[in-house]
PDB file of C-alpha atoms in Angstrom:
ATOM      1  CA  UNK A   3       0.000   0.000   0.000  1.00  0.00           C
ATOM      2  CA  UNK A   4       2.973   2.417   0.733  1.00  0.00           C
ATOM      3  CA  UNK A   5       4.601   2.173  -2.676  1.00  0.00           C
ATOM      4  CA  UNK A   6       1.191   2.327  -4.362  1.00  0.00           C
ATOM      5  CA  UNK A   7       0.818   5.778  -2.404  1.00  0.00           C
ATOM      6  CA  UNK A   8       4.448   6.896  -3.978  1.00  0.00           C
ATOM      7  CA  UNK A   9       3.575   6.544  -7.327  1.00  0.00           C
ATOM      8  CA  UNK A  10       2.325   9.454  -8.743  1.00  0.00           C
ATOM      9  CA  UNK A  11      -1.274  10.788  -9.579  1.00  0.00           C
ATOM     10  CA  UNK A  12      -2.341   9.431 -12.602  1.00  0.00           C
ATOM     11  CA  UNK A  13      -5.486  11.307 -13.030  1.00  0.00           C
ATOM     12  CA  UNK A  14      -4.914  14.360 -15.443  1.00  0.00           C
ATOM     13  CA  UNK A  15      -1.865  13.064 -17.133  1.00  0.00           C
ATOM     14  CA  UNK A  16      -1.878  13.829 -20.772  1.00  0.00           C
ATOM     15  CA  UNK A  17      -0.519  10.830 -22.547  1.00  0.00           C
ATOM     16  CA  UNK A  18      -1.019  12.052 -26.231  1.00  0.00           C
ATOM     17  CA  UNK A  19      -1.689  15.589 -27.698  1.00  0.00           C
ATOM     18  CA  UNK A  20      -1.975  16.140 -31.395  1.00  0.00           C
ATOM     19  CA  UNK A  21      -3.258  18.609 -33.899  1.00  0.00           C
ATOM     20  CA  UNK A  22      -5.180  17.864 -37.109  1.00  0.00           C
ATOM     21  CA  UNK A  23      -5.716  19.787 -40.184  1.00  0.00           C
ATOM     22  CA  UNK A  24      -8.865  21.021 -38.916  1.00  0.00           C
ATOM     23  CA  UNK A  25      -6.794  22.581 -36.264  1.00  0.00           C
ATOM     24  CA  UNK A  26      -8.510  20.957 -33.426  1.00  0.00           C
ATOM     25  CA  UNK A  27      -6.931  20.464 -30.550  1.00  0.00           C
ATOM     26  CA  UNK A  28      -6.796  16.864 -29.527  1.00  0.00           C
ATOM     27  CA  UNK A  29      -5.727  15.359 -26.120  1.00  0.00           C
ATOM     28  CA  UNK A  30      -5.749  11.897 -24.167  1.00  0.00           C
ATOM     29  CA  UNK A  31      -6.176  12.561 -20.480  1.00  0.00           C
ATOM     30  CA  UNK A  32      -5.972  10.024 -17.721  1.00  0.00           C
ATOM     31  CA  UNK A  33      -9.234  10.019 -15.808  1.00  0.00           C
ATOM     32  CA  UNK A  34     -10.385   7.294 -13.181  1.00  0.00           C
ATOM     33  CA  UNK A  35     -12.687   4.143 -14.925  1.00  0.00           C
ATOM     34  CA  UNK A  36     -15.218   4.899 -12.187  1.00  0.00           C
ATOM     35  CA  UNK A  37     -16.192   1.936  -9.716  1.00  0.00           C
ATOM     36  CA  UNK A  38     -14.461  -1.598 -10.415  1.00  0.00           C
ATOM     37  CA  UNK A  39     -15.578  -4.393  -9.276  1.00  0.00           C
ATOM     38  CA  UNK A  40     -13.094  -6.979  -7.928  1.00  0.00           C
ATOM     39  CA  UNK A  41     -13.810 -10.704  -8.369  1.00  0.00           C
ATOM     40  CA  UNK A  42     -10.969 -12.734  -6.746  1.00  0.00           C
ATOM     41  CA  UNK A  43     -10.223 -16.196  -4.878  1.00  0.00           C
ATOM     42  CA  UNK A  44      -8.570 -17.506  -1.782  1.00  0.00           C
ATOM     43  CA  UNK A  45      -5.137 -14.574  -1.479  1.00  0.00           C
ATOM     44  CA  UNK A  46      -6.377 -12.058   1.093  1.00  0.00           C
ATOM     45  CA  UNK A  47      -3.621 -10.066   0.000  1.00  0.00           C
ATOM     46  CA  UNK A  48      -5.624  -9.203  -3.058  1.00  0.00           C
ATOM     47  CA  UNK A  49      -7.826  -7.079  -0.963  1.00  0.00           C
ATOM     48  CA  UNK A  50      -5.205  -4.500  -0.033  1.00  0.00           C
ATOM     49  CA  UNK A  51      -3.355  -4.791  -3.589  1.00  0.00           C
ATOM     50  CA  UNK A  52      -6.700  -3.759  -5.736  1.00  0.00           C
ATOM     51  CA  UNK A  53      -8.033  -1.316  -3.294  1.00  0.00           C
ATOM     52  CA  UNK A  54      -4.715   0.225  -3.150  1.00  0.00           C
ATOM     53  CA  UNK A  55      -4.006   0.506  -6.719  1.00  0.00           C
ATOM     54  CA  UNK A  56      -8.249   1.598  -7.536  1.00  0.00           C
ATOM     55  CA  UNK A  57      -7.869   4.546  -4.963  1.00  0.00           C
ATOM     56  CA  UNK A  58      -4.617   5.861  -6.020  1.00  0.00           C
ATOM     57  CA  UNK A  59      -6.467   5.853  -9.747  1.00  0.00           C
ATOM     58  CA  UNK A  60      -9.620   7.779  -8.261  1.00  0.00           C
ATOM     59  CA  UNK A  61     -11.663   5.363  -8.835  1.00  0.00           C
ATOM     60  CA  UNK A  62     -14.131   3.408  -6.193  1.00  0.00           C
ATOM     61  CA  UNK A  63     -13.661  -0.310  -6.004  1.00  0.00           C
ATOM     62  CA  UNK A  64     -15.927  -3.095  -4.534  1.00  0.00           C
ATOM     63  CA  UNK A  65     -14.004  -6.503  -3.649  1.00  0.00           C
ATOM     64  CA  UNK A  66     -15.661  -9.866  -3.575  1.00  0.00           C
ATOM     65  CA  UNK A  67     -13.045 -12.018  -2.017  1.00  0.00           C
ATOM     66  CA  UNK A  68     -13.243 -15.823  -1.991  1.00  0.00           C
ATOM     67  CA  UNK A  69     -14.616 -17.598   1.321  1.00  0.00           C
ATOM     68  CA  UNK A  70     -11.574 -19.176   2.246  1.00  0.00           C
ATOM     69  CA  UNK A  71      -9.885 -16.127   3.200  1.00  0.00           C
ATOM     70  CA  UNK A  72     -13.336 -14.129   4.437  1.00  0.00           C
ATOM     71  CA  UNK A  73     -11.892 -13.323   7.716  1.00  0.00           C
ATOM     72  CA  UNK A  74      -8.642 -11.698   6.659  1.00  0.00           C
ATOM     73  CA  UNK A  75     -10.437  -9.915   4.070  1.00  0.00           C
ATOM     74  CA  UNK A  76     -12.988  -8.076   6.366  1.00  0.00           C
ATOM     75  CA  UNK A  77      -9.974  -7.242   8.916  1.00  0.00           C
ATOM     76  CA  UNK A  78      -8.112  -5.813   5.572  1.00  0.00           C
ATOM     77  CA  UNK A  79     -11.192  -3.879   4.670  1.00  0.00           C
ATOM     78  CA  UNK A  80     -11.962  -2.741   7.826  1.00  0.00           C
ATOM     79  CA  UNK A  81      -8.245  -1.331   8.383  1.00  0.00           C
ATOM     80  CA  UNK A  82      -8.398   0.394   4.366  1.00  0.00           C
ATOM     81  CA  UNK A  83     -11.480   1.741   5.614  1.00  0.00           C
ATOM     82  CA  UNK A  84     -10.289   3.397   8.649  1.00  0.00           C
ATOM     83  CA  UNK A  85      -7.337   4.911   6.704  1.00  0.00           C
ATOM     84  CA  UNK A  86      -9.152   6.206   3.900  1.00  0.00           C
ATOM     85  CA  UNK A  87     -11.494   8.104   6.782  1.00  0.00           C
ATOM     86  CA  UNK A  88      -8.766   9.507   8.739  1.00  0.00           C
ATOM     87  CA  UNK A  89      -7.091  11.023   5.276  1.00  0.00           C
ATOM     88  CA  UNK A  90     -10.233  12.668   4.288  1.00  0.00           C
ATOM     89  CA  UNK A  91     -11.311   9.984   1.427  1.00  0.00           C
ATOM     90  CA  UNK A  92     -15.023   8.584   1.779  1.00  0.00           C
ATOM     91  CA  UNK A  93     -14.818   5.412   3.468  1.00  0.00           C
ATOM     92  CA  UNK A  94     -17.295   3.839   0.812  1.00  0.00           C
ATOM     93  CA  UNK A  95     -14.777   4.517  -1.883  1.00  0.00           C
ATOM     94  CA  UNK A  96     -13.132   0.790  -0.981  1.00  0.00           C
ATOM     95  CA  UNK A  97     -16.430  -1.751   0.154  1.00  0.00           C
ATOM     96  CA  UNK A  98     -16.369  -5.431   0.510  1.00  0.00           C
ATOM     97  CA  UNK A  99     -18.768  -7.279  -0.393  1.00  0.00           C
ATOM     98  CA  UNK A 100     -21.138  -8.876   2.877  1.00  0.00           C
ATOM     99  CA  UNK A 101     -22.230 -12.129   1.538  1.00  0.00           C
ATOM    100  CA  UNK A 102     -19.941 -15.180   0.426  1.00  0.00           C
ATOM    101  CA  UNK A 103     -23.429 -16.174  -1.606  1.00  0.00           C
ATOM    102  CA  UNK A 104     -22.546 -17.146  -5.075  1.00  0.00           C
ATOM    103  CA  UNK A 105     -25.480 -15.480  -6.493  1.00  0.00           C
ATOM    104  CA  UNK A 106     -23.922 -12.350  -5.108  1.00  0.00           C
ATOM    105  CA  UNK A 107     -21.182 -12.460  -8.155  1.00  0.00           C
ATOM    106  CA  UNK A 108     -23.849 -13.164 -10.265  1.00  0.00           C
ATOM    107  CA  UNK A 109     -25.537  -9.895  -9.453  1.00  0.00           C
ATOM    108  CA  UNK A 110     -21.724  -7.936  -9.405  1.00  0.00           C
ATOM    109  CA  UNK A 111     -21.757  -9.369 -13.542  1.00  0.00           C
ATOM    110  CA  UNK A 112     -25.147  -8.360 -14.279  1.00  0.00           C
ATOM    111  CA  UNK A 113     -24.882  -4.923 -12.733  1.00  0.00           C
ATOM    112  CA  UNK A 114     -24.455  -2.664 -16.124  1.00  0.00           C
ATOM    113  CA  UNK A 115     -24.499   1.157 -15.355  1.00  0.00           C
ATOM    114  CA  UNK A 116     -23.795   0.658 -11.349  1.00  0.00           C
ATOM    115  CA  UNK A 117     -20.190  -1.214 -12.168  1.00  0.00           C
ATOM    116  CA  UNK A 118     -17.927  -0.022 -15.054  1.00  0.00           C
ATOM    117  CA  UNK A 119     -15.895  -2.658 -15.428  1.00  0.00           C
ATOM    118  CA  UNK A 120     -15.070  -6.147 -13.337  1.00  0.00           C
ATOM    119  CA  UNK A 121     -11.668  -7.661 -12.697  1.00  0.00           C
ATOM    120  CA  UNK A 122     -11.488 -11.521 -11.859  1.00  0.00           C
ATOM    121  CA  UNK A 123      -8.774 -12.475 -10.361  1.00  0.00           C
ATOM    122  CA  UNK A 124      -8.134 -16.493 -10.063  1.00  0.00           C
ATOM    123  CA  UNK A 125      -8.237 -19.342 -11.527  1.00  0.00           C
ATOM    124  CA  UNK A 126      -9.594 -20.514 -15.229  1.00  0.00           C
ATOM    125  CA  UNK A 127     -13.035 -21.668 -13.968  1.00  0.00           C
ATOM    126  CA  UNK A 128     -13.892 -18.315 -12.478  1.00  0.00           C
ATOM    127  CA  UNK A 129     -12.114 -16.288 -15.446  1.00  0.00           C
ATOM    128  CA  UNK A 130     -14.822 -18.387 -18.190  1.00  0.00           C
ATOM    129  CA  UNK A 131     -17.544 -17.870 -15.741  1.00  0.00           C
ATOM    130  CA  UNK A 132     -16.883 -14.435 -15.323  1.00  0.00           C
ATOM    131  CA  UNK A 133     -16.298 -13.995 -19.456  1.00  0.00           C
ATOM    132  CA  UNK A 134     -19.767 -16.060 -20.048  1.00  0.00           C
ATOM    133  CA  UNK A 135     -22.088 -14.052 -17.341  1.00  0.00           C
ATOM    134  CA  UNK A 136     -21.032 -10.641 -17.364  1.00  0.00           C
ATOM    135  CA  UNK A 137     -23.401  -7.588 -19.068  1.00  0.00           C
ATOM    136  CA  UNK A 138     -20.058  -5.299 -17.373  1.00  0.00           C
ATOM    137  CA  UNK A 139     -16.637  -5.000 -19.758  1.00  0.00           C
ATOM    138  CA  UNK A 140     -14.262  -7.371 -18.170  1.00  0.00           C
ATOM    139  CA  UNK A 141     -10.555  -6.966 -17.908  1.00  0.00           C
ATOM    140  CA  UNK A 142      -9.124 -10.750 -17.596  1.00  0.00           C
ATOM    141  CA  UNK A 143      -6.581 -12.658 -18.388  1.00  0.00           C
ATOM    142  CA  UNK A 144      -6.481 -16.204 -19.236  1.00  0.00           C
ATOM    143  CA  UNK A 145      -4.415 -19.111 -18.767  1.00  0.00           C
ATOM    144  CA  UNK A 146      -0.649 -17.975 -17.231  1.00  0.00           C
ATOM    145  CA  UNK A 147       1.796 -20.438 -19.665  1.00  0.00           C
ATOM    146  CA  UNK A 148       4.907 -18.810 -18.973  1.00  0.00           C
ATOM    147  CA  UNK A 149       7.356 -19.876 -21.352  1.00  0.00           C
ATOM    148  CA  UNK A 150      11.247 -18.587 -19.881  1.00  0.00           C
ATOM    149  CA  UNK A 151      13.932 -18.442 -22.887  1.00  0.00           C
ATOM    150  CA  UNK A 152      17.898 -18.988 -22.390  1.00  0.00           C
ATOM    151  CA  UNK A 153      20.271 -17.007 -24.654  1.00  0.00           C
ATOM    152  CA  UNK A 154      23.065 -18.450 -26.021  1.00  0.00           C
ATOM    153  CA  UNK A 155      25.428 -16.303 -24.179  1.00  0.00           C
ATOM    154  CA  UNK A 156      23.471 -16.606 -20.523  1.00  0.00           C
ATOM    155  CA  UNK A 157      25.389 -16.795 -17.124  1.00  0.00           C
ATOM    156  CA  UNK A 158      25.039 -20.771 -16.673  1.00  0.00           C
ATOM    157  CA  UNK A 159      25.149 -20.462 -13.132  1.00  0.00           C
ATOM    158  CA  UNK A 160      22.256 -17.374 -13.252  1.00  0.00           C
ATOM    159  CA  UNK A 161      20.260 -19.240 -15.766  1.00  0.00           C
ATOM    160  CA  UNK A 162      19.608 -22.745 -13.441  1.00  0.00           C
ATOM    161  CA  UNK A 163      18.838 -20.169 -10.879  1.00  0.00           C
ATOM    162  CA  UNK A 164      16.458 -18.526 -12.560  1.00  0.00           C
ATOM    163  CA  UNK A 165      15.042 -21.549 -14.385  1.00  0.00           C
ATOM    164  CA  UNK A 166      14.834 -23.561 -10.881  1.00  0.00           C
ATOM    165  CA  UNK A 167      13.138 -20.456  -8.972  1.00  0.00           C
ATOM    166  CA  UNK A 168      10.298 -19.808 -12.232  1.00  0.00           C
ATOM    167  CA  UNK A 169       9.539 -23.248 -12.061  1.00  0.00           C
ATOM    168  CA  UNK A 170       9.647 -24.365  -8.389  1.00  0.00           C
ATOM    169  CA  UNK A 171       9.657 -21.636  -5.842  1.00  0.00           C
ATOM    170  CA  UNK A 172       5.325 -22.177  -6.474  1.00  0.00           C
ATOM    171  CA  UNK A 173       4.574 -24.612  -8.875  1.00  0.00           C
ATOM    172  CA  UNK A 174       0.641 -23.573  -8.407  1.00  0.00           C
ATOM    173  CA  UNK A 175       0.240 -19.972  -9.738  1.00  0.00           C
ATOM    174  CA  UNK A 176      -0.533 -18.678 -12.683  1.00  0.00           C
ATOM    175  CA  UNK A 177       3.005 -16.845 -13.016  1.00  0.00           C
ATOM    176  CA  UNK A 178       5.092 -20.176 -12.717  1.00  0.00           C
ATOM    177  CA  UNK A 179       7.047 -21.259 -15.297  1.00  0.00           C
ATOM    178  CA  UNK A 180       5.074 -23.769 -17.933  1.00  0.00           C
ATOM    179  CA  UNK A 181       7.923 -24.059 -20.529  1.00  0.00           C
ATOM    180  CA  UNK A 182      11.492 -23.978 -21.029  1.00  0.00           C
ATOM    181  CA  UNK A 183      13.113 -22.853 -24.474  1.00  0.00           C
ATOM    182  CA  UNK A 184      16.936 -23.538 -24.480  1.00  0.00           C
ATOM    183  CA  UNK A 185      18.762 -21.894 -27.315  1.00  0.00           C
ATOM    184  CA  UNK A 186      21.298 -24.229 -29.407  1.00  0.00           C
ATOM    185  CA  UNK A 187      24.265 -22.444 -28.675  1.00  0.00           C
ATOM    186  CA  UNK A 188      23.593 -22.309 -24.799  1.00  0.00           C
ATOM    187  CA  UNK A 189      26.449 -24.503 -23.716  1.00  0.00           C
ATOM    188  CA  UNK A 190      24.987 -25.998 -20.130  1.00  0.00           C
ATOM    189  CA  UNK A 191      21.493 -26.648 -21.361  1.00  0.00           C
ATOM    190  CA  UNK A 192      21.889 -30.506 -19.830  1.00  0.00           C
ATOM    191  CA  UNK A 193      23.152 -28.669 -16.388  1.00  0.00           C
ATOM    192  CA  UNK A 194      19.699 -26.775 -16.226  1.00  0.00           C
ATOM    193  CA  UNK A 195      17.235 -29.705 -17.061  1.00  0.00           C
ATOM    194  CA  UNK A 196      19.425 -32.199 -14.901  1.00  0.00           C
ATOM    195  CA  UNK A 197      18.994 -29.644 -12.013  1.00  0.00           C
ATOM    196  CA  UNK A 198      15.592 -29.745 -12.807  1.00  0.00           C
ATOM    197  CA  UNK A 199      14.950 -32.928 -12.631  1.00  0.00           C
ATOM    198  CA  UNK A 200      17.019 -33.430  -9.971  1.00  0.00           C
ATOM    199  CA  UNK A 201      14.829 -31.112  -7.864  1.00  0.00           C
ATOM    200  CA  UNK A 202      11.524 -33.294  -8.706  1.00  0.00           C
ATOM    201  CA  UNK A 203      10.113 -31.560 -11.434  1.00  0.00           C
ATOM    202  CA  UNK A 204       8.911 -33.704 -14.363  1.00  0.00           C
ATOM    203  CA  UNK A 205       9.829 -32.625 -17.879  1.00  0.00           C
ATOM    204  CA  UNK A 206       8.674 -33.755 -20.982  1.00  0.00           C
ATOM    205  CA  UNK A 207      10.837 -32.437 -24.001  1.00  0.00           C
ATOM    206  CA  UNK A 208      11.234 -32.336 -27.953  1.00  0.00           C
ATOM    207  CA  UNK A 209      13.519 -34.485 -29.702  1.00  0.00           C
ATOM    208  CA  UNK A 210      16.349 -32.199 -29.557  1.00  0.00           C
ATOM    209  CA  UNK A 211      15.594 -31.909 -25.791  1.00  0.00           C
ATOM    210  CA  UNK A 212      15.116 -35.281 -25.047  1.00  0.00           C
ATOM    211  CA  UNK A 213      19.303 -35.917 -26.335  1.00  0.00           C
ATOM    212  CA  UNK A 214      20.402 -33.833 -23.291  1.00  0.00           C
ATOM    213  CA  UNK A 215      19.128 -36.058 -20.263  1.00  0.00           C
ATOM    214  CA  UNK A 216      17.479 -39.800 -21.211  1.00  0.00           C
ATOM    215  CA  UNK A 217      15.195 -39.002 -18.162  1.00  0.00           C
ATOM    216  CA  UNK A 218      13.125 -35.930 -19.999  1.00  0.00           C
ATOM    217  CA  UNK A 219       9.732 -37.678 -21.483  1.00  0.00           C
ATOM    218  CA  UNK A 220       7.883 -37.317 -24.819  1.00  0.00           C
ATOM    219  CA  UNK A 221       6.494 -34.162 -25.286  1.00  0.00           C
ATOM    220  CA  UNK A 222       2.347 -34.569 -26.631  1.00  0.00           C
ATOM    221  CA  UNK A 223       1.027 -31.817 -28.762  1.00  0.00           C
ATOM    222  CA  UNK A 224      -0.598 -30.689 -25.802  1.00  0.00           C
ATOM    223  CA  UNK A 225       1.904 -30.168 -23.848  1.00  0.00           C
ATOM    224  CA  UNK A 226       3.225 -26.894 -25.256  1.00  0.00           C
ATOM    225  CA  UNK A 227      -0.070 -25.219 -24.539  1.00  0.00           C
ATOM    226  CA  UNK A 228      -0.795 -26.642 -20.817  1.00  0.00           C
ATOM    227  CA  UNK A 229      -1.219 -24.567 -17.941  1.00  0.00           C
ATOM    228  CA  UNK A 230       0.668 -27.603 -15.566  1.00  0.00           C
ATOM    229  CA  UNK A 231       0.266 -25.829 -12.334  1.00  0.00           C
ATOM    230  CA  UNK A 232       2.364 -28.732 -11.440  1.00  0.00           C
ATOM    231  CA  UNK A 233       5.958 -29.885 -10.757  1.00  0.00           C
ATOM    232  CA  UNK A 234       5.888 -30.471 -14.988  1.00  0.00           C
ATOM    233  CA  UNK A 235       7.847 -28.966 -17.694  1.00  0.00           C
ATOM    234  CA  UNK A 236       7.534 -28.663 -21.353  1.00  0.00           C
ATOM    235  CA  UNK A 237      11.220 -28.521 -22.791  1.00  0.00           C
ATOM    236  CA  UNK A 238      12.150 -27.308 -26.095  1.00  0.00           C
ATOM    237  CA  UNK A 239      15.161 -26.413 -27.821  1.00  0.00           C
ATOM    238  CA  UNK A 240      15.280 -23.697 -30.232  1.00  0.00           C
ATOM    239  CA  UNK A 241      17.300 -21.755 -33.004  1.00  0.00           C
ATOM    240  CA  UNK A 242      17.175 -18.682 -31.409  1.00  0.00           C
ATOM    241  CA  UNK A 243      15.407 -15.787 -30.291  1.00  0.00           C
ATOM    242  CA  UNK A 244      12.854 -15.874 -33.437  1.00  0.00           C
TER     243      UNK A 244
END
């Protein structure tokens, strides 16, 4: 919440000016989306993230959290509420919504010209549902296949760091790594996968892949478009950057 507060106001920023033949003046200006409603599962943390970054936008935000982390996100609430009071901001500007009913988010989706826009945050069952129901515009993302690519000329040591922590610091997010691209030049391409492997993940591999470690499976057509959220890798080795 403190480094949302340090970054500056975005409401009034001119991003783009221009002037036509006509000799009208033209300008894009920053101004808040209004009030955003907040669809998001089980991280409580979630609750102070969005109604941080909604605020410090102008706009108002209400948050339907998921019931596993109810608690925590009324005691949140309840403390962004206080704060917003004591700096001169209405209160109401961040509200949580009271129910854990499902037909509640049904009602957030259907609720064109009193919500601007809804936000789901979670996994790919909500996302659809959320895609499927709403009569609101929806900002969402979809599934979170994070492919990480090694350059021929990477630190060795750096890149089975990195390739180790994308895959299993949290194999169960959205942001973990799905798939591993090795360039053909990068010269300790079997010291990554082996260290893989070696730390319990499972990877399944291309042909090319499959030669650096006997252990790395067949890779299905599927496999390059999974969302594992799982110790499992897709491996691929590649020509380069293009």
């Amino acid at each position: 919440v403190e480094t949302v507060a340090d970054l500056p106001d975005p409401v009034g920023q001119i991003i783009d000016r221009s002037v036509p033949a006509n000799g009208l003046h033209l300008a894009r200006v920053r101004i808040p989306v209004g009030l955003i409603g907040i669809i998001y599962e089980s991280r409580p943390n979630v609750t102070a993230d969005a109604a941080a970054l909604c605020v410090r936008a102008g706009n108002a935000v209400l948050l339907r959290g998921g019931s596993e982390a109810v608690h925590s996100n009324r005691a949140i609430h309840a403390a962004l509420a206080s704060g917003l009071a004591e700096g001169g901001i209405p209160a109401e500007a961040v509200q949580l919504l009271p129910t854990q009913d499902r037909a509640a988010v049904g009602a957030m989706l259907r609720a064109a010209g009193l919500i601007d826009m809804i936000v789901p945050r979670g996994g790919k069952s909500l996302v659809a549902r959320v895609q499927t129901e709403a009569r609101v515009p929806v900002l969402a993302h979809l599934d979170g296949i994070c492919h990480t690519y090694i350059h021929s000329a990477a630190d060795p040591a750096m890149a089975k760091d990195i390739a180790l922590n994308a895959k299993m610091r949290r194999t169960g997010i959205c942001g973990a790594m799905e798939t591993l691209l090795l360039d053909k030049d990068f010269p300790a391409a079997a010291e990554v996968v082996s260290a893989l492997i070696d730390a319990g993940c499972e990877l399944r591999g291309d042909e090319r892949a499959r030669a650096l470690d006997p252990r790395i499976g067949i890779a299905s057509a599927n496999d390059w478009d999974t969302e594992y959220l799982d110790a499992v890798l897709s491996v691929a080795v590649v020509d380069g950057l293009d």
